[in-house]
PDB file of C-alpha atoms in Angstrom:
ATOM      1  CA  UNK A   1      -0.272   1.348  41.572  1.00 54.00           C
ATOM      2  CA  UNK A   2      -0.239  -2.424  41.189  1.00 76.00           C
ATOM      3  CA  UNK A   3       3.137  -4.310  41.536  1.00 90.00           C
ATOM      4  CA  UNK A   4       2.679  -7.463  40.677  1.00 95.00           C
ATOM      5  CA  UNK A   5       5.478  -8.056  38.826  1.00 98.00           C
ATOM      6  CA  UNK A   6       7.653  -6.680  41.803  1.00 97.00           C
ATOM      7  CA  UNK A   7      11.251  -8.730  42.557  1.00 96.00           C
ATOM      8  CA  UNK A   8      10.319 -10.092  39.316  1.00 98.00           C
ATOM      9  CA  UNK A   9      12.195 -10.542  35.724  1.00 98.00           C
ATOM     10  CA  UNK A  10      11.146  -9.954  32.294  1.00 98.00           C
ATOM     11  CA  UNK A  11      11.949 -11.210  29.009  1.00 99.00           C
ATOM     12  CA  UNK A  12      10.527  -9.301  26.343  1.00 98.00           C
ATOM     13  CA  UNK A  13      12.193  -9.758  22.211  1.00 98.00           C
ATOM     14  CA  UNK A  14      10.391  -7.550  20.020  1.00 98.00           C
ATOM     15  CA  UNK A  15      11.113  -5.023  22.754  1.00 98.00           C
ATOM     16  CA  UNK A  16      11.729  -1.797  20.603  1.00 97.00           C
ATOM     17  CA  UNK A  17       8.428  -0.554  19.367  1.00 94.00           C
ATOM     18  CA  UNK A  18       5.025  -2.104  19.029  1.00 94.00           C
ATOM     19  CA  UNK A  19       3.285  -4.718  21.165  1.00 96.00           C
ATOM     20  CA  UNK A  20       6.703  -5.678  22.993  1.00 97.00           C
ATOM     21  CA  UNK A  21       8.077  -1.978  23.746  1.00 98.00           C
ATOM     22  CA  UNK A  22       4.025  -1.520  25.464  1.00 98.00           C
ATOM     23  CA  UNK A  23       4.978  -4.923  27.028  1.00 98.00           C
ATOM     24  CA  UNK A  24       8.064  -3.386  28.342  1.00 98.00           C
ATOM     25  CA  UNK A  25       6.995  -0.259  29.664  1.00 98.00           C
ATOM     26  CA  UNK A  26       3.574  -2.315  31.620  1.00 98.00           C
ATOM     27  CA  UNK A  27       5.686  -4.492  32.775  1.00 98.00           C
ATOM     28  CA  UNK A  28       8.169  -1.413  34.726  1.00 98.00           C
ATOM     29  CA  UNK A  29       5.249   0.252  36.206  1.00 97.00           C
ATOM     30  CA  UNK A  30       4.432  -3.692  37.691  1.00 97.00           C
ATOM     31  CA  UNK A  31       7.679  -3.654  39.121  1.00 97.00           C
ATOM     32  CA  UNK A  32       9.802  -5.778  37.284  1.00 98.00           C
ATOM     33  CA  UNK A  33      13.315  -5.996  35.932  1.00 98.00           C
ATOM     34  CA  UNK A  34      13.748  -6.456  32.293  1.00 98.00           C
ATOM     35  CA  UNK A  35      15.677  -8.408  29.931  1.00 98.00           C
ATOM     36  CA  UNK A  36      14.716  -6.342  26.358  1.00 98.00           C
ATOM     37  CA  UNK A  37      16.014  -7.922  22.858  1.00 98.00           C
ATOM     38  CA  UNK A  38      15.417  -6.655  19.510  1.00 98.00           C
ATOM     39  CA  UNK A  39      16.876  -6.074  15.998  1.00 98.00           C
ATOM     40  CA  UNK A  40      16.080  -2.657  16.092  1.00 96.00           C
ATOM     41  CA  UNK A  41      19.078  -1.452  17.799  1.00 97.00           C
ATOM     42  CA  UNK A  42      18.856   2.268  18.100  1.00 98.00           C
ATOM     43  CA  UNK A  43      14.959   2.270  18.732  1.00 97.00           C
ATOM     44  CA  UNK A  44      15.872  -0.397  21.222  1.00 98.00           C
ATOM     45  CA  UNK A  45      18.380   2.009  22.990  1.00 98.00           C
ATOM     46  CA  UNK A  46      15.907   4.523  23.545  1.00 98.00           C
ATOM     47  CA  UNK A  47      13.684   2.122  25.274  1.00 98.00           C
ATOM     48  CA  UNK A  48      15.803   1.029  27.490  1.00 98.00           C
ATOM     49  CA  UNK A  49      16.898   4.868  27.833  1.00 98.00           C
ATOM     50  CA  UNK A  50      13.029   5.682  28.450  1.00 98.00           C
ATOM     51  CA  UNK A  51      12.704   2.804  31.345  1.00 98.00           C
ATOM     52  CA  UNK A  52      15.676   3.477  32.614  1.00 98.00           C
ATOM     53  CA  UNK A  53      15.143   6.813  33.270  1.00 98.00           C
ATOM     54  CA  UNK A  54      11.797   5.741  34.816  1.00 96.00           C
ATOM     55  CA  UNK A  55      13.580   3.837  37.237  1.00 97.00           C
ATOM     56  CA  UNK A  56      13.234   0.181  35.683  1.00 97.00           C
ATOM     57  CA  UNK A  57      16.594  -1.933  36.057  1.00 97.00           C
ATOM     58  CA  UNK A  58      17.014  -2.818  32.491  1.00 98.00           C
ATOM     59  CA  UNK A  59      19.380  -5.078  30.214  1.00 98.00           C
ATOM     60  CA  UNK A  60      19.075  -4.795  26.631  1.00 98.00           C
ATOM     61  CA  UNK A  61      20.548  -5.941  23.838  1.00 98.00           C
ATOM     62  CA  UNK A  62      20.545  -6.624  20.574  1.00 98.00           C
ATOM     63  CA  UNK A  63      19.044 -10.362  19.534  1.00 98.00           C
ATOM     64  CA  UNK A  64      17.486 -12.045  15.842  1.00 98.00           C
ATOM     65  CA  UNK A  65      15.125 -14.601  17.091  1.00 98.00           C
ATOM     66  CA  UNK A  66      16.079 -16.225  13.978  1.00 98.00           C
ATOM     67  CA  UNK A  67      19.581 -17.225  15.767  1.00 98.00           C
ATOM     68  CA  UNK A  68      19.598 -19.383  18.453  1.00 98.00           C
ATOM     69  CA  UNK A  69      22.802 -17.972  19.544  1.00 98.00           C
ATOM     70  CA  UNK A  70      21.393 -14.310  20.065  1.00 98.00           C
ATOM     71  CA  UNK A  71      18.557 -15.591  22.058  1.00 98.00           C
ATOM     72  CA  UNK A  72      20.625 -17.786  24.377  1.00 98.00           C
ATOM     73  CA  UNK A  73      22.503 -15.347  24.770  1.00 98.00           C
ATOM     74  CA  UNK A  74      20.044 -12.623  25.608  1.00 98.00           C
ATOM     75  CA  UNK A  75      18.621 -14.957  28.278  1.00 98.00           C
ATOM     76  CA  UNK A  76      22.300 -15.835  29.596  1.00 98.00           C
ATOM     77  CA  UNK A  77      23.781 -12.131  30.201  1.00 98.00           C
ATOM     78  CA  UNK A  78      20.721 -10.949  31.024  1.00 98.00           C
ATOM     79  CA  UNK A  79      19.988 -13.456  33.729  1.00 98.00           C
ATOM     80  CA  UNK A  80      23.356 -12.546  35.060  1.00 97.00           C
ATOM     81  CA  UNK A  81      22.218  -8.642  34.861  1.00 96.00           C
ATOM     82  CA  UNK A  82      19.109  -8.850  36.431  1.00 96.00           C
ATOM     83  CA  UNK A  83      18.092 -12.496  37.651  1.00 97.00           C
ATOM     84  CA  UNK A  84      16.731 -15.494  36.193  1.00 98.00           C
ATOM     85  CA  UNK A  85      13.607 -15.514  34.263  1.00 98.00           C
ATOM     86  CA  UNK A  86      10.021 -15.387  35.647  1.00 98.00           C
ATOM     87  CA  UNK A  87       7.991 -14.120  32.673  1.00 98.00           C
ATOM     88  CA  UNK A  88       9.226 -14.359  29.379  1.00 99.00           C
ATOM     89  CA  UNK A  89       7.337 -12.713  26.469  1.00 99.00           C
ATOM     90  CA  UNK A  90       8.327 -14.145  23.107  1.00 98.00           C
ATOM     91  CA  UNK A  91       6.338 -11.461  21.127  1.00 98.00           C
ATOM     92  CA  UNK A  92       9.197 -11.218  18.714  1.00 98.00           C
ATOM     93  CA  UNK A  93       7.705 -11.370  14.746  1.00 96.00           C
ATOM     94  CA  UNK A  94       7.172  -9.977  10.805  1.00 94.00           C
ATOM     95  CA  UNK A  95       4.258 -10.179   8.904  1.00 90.00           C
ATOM     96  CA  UNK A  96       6.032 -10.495   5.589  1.00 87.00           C
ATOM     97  CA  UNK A  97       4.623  -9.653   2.023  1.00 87.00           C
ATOM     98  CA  UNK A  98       0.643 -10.379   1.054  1.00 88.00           C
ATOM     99  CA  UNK A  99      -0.165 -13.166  -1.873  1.00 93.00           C
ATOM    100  CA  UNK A 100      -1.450 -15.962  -3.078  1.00 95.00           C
ATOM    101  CA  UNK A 101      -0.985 -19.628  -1.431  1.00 97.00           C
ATOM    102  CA  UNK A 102      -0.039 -21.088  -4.970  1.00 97.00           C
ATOM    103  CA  UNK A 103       2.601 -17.932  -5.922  1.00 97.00           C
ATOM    104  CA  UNK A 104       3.904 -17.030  -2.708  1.00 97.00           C
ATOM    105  CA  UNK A 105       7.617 -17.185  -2.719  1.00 97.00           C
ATOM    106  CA  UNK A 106       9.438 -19.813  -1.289  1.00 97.00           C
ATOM    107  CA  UNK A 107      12.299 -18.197   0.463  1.00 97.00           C
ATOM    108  CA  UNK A 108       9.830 -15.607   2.057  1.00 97.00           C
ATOM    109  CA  UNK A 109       7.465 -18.716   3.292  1.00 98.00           C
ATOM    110  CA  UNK A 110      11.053 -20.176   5.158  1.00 98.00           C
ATOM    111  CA  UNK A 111      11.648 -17.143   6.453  1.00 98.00           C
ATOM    112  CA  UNK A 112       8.300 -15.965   8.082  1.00 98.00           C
ATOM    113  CA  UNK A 113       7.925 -19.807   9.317  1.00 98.00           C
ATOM    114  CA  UNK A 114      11.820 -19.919  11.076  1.00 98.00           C
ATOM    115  CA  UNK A 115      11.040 -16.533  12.722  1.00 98.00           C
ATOM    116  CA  UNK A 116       7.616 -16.716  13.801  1.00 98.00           C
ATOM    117  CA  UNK A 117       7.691 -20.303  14.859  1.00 98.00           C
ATOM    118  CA  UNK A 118      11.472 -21.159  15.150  1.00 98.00           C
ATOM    119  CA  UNK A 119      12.276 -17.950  16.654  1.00 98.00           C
ATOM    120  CA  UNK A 120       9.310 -18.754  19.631  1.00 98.00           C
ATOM    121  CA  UNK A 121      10.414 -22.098  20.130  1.00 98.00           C
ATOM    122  CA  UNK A 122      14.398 -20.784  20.230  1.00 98.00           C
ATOM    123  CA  UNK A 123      13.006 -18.291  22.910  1.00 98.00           C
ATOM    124  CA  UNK A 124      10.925 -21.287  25.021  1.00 98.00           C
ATOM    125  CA  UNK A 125      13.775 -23.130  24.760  1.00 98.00           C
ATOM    126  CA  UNK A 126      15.881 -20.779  25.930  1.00 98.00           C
ATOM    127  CA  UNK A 127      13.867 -19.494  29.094  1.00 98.00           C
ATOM    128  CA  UNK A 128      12.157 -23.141  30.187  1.00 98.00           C
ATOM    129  CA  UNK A 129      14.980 -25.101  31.581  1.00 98.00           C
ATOM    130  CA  UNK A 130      15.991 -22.418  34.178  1.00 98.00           C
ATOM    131  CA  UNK A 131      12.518 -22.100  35.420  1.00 98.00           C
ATOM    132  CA  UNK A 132      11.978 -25.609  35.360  1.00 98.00           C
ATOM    133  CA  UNK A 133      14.740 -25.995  37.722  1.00 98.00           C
ATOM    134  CA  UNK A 134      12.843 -23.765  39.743  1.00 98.00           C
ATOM    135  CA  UNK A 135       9.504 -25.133  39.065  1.00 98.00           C
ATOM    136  CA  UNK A 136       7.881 -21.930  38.581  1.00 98.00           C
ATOM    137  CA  UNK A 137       7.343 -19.040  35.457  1.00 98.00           C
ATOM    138  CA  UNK A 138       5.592 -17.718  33.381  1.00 98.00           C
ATOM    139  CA  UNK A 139       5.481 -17.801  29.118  1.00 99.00           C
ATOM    140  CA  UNK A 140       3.747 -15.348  26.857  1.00 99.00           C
ATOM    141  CA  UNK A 141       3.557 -15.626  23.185  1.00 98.00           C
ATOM    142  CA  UNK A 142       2.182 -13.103  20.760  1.00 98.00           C
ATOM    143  CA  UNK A 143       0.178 -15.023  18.110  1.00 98.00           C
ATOM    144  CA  UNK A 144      -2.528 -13.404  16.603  1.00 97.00           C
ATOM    145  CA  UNK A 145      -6.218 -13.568  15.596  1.00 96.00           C
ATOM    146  CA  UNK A 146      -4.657 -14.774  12.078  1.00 94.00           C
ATOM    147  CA  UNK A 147      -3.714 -17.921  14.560  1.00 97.00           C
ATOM    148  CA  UNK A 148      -7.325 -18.961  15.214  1.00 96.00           C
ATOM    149  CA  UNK A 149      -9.284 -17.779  11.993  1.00 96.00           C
ATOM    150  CA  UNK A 150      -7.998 -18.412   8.084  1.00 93.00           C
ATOM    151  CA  UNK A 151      -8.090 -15.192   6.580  1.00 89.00           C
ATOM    152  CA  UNK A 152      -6.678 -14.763   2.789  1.00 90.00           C
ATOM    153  CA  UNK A 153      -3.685 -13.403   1.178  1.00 90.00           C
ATOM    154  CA  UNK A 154      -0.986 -13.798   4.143  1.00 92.00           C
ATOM    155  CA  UNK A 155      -0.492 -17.682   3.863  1.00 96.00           C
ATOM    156  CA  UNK A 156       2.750 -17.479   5.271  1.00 97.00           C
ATOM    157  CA  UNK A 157       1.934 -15.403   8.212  1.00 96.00           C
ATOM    158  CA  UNK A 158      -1.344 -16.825   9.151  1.00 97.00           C
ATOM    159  CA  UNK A 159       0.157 -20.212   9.066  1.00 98.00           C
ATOM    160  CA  UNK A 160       3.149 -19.070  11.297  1.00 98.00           C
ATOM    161  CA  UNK A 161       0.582 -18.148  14.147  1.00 98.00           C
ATOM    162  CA  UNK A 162      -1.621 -21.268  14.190  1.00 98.00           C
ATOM    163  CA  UNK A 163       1.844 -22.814  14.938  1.00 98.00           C
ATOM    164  CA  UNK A 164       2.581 -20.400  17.243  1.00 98.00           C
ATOM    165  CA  UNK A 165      -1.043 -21.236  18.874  1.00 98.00           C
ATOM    166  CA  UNK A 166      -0.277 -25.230  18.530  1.00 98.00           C
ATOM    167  CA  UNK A 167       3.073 -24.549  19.982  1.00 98.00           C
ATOM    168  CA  UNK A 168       2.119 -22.758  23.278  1.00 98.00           C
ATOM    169  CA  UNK A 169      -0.567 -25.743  23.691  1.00 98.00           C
ATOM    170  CA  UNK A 170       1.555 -28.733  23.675  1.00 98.00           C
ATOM    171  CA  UNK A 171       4.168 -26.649  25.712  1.00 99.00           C
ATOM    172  CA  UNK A 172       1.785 -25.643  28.640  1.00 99.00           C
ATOM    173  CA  UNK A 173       0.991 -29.269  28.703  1.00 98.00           C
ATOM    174  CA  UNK A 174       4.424 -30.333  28.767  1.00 98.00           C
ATOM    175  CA  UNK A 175       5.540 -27.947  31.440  1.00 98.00           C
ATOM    176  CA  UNK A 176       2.185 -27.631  33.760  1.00 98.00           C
ATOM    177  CA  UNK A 177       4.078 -30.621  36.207  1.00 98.00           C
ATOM    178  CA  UNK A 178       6.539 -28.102  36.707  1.00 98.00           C
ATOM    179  CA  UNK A 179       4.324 -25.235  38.067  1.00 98.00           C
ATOM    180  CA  UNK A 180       5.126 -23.159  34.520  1.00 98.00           C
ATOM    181  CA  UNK A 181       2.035 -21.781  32.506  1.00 99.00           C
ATOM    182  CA  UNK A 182       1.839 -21.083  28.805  1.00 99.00           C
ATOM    183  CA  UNK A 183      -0.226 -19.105  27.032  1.00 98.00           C
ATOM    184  CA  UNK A 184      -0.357 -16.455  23.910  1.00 98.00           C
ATOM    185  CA  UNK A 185      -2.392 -13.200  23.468  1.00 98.00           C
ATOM    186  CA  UNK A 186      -3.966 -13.265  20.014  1.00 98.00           C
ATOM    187  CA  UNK A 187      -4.216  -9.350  18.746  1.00 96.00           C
ATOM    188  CA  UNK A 188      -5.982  -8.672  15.292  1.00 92.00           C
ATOM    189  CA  UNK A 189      -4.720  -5.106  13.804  1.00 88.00           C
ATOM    190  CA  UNK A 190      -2.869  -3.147  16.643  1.00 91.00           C
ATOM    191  CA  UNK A 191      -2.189   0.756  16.133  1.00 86.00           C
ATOM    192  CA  UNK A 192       1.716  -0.229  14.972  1.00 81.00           C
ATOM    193  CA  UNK A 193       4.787   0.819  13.007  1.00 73.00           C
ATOM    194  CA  UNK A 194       4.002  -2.426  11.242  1.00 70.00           C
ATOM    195  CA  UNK A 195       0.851  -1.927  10.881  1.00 75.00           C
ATOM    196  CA  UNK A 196       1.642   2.264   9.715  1.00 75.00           C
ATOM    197  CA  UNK A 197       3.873   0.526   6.773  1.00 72.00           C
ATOM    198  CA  UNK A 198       1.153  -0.835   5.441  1.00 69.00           C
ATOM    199  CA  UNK A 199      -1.840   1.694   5.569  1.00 72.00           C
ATOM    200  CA  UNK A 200       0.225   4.807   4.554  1.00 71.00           C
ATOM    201  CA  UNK A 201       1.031   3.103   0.967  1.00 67.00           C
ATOM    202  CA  UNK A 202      -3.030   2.425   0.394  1.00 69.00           C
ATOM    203  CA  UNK A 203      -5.253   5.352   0.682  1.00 71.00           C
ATOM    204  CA  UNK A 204      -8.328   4.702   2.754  1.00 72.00           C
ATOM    205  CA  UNK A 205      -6.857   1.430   4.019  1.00 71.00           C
ATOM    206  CA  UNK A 206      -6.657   2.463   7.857  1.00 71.00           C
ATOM    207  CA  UNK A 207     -10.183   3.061   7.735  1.00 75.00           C
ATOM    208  CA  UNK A 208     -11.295   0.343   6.100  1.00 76.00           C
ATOM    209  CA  UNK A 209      -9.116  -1.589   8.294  1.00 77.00           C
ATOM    210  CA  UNK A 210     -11.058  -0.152  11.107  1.00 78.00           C
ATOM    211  CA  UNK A 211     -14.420  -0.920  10.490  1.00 85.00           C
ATOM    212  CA  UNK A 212     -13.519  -4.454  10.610  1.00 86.00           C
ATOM    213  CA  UNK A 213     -13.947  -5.174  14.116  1.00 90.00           C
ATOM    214  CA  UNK A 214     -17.053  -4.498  16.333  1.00 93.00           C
ATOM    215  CA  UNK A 215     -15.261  -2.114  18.234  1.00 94.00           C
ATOM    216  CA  UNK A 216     -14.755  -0.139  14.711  1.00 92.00           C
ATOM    217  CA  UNK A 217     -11.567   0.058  15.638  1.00 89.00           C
ATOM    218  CA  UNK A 218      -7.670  -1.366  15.827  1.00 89.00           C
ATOM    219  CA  UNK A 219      -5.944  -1.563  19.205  1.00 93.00           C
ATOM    220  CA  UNK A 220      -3.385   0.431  20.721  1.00 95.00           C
ATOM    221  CA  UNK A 221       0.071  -1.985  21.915  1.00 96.00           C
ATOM    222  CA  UNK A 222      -1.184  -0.752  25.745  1.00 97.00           C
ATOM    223  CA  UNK A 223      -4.182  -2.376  25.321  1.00 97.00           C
ATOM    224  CA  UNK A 224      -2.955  -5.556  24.356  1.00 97.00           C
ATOM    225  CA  UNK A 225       0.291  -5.095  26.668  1.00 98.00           C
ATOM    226  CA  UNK A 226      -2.431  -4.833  29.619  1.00 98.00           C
ATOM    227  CA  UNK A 227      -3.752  -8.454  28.854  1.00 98.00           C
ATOM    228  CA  UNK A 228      -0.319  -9.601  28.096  1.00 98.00           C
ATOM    229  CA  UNK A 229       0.816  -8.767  31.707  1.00 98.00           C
ATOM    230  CA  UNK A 230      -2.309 -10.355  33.445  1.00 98.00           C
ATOM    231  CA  UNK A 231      -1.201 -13.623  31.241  1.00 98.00           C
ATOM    232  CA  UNK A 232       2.023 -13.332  33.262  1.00 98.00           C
ATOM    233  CA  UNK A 233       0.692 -12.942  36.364  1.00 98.00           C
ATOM    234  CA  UNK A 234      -0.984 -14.641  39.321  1.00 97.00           C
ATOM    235  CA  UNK A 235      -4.026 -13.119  38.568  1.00 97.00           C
ATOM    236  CA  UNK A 236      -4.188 -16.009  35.860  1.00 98.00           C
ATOM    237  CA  UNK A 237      -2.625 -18.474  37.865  1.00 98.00           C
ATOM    238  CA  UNK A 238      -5.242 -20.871  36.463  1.00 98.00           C
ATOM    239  CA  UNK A 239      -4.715 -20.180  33.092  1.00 98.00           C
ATOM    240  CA  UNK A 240      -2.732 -22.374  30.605  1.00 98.00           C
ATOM    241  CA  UNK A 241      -2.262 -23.337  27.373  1.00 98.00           C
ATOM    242  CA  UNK A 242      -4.903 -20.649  26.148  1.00 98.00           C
ATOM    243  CA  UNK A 243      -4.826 -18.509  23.032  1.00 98.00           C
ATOM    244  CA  UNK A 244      -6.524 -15.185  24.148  1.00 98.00           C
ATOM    245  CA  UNK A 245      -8.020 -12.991  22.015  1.00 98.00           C
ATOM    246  CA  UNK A 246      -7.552  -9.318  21.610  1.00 97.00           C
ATOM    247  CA  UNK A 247      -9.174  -8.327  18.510  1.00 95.00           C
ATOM    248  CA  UNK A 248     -11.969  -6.450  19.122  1.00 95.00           C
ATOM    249  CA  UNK A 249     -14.809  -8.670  18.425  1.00 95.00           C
ATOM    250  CA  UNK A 250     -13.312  -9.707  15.173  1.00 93.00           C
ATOM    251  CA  UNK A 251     -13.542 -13.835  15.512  1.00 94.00           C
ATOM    252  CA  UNK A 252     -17.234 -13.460  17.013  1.00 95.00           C
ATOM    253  CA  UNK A 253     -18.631 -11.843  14.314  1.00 90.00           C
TER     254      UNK A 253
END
């Protein structure tokens, strides 16, 4: 089994189910420590349960990206739990309601925007000045394919990513003189709870939904969890400021 991630700690919001619990879990069997934050209290609490049985040294607790004081304090007590950051994942996010650019609500825009974007940024911010101090670490943001392509009906969300992609950019190029590295992992549909909200109220949508990649497929969370953890590592120690797709062939098309 690979440790890579051994002596190491991990920051992971969005911890509870998904992308971020797969994160979690990949990131255990590597070795690390983790810091775990999440809305989702009691799903959250079995996580850590799960890990913790497993062996992982975990700290959870509960944390709305869209306050700055739950992330700053995630990253405080749980940097006094388990050490200072060396990976954070911001892979915290919603994918709020479909519509049109011209009727889409305002207050659901706001929202989408200050926890997509904001709530990234409030978690870079909160993780970057301790390892800048050490001049090392590691930052992994979800965005999504959404963040690279334009694709209709989800104005709020697919704008939310391509900031989330224009973020990570400028911030691996403002951190690279400290030995930090920033990149995102851009997943298309991924075999979710999110994603299960959607498809069970449309007949025939999964499949559909399916056939749009190459693969004719969506991906499981370990799947994009594995290139999410070779992000944080020294395997890409090369690797900056790059948006990496995991969508199944859906942007080459």
């Amino acid at each position: 089994m690979n440790e890579r991630y051994r002596g190491k700690t991990v920051l992971v919001t969005g911890a509870a189910s998904g992308i971020g619990r797969a994160i979690a879990f990949a990131a255990a069997r590597e070795g690390a420590g983790l810091i775990l934050g999440d809305v989702q209290v009691d799903r959250l609490a079995d996580t850590a349960a799960e890990l913790r049985a497993a062996g992982a040294a975990v700290y959870y607790s509960r944390c709305d990206i869209s306050r700055t004081s739950d992330v700053d304090e995630l990253v405080r007590r749980g940097s006094d739990e388990t050490g200072p950051v060396d990976v954070a994942f911001a892979n915290a996010g919603v994918l709020g309601i479909p519509g049109d650019v011209w009727t889409y609500p305002e207050e659901d825009f706001t929202t989408i925007l200050d926890i997509n974007v904001t709530g990234t940024w409030r978690t870079f911010r909160a993780v970057l000045p301790g390892m800048i101090e050490r001049r090392r670490g590691v930052v992994v943001a979800t965005a999504s394919a959404a963040g690279v392509i334009g694709p209709p009906g989800l104005p709020a969300y697919v704008a939310s990513k391509h900031a989330v992609v224009g973020l990570v950019k400028s911030t691996a190029t403002n951190v690279a003189r400290y030995g930090i590295r920033v990149n995102a992992i851009c997943p298309h549909l991924v075999n979710t709870p999110m994603l299960d909200k959607v498809t069970n109220e449309i007949p025939g949508l999964r499949d559909s939904l399916d056939q749009q990649t190459p693969l004719g497929r969506v991906a499981t969370p370990e799947e994009v969890a594995r290139s999410a953890i070779w992000l944080g590592s020294e395997e890409a120690s090369f690797v900056t400021g790059h948006p990496l797709l995991v969508d199944g062939g859906l942007v080459a098309q």
